[in-house]
Protein backbone atom coordinates (compact mmCIF):
# COMPACT_ATOMS: atom_id res chain seq x y z
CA UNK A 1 -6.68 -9.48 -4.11
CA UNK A 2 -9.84 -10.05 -2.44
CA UNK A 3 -12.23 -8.81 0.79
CA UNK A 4 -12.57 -11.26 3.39
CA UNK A 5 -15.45 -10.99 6.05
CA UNK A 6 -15.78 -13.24 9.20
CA UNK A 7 -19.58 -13.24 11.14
CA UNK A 8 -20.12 -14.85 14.40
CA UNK A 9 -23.43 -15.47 12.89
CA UNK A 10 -24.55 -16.49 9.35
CA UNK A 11 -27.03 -14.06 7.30
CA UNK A 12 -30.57 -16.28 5.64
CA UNK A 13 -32.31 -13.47 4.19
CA UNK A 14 -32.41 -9.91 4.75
CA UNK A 15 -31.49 -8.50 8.25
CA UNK A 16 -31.82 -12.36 10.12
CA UNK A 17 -28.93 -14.54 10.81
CA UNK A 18 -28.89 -17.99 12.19
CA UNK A 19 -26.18 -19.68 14.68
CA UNK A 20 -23.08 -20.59 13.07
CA UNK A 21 -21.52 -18.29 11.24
CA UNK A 22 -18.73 -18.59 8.57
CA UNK A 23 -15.52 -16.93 6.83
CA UNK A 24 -16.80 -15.23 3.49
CA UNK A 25 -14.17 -14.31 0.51
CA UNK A 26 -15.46 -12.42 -2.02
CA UNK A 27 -13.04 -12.72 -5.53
CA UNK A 28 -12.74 -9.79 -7.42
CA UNK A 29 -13.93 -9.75 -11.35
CA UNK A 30 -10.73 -8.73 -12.15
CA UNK A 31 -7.42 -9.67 -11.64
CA UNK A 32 -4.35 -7.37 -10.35
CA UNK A 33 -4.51 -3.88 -11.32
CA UNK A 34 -6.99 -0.72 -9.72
CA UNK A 35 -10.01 -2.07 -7.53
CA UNK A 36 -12.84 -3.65 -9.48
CA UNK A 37 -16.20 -2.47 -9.59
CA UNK A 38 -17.64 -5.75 -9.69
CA UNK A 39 -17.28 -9.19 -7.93
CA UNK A 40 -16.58 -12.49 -9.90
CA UNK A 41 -17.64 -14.96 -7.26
CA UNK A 42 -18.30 -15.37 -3.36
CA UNK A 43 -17.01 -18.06 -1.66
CA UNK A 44 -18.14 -19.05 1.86
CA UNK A 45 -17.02 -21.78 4.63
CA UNK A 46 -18.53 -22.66 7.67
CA UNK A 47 -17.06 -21.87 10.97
CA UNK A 48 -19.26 -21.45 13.71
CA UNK A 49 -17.81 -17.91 16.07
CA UNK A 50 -16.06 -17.16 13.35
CA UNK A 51 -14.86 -13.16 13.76
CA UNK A 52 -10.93 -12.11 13.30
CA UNK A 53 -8.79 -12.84 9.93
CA UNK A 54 -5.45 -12.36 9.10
CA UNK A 55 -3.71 -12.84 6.11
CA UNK A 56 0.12 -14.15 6.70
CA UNK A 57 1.97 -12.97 3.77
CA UNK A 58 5.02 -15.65 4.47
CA UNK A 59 3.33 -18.83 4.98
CA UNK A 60 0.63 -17.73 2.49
CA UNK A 61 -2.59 -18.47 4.73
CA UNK A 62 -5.36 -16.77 5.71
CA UNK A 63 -5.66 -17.05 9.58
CA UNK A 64 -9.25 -17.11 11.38
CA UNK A 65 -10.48 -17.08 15.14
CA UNK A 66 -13.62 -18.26 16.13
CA UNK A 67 -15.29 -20.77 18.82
CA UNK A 68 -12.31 -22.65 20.60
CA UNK A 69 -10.86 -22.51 17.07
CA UNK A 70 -7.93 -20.82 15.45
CA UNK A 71 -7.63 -21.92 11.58
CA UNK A 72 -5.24 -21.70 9.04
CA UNK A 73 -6.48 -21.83 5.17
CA UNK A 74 -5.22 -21.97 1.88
CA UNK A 75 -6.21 -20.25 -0.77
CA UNK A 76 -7.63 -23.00 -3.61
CA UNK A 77 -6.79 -20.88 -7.28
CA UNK A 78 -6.99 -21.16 -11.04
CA UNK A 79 -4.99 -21.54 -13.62
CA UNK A 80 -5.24 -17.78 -14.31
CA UNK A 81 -4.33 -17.01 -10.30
CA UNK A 82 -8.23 -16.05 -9.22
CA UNK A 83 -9.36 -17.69 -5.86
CA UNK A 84 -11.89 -20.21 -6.46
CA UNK A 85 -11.79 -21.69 -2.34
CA UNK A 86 -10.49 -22.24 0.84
CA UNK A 87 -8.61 -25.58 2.29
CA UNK A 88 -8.46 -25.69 5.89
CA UNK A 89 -4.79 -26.71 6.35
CA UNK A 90 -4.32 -26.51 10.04
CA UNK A 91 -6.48 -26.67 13.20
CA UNK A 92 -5.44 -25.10 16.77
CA UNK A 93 -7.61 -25.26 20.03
CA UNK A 94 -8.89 -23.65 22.93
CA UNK A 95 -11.06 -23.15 25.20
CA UNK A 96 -13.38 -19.79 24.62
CA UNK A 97 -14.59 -17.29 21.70
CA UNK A 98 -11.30 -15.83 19.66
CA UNK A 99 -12.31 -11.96 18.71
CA UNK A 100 -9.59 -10.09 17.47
CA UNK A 101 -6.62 -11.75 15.80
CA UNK A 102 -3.31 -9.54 15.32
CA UNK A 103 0.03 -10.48 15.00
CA UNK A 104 3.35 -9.96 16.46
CA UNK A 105 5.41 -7.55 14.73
CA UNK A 106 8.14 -8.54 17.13
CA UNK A 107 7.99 -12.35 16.55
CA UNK A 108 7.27 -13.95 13.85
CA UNK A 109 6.00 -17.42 15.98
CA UNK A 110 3.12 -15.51 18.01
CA UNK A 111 -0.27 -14.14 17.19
CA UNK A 112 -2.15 -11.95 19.69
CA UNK A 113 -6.07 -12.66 20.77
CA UNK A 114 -8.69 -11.24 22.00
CA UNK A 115 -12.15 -12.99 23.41
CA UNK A 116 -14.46 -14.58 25.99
């Protein structure tokens, strides 16, 4: 497992942020099992709007919306199974901001947006 933050913005130092923004996974110092206290690694990818993830369980990607952007990533592991990256496998566009990312429970070949 592992937490997965998106920000429209990315952080420098303390409370200021810059323009861009980025997809952040942060990998768990343990592997399987009750939460962890403690995180191994972070590992961070640029993607400028960046704001709603989804994880598709079937196809094994994590989703992201962000500026005229929806991506699909894979996640780069181990030998032992942790998460050591991202590969951006697939690249849709559009024009606007993507928000909120949800999928269809219904359908299985559309994903629901939200944005400017």
């Amino acid at each position: 497992g592992a937490i997965v933050t998106a920000s429209s913005r990315a952080r420098t130092t303390g409370p200021a942020y810059q323009s861009g923004g980025g997809i952040n996974v942060f990998v768990p110092g343990t592997h399987g099992g009750l939460p962890p206290t403690s995180f191994a690694d972070s590992i961070s990818t640029g993607f400028p709007g960046a704001h709603g993830v989804l994880w598709d369980h079937k196809l094994q990607l994590l989703l992201a919306i962000g500026h005229e952007e929806l991506r699909a990533y894979s996640l780069v592991t181990n030998t032992s199974g942790i998460i050591t990256g991202l590969s951006r496998v697939a690249t849709l566009t559009f024009t606007g901001t993507g928000h909120d990312l949800q999928p269809d429970y219904a359908s299985t070949d559309i994903l629901y947006t939200v944005g400017g």
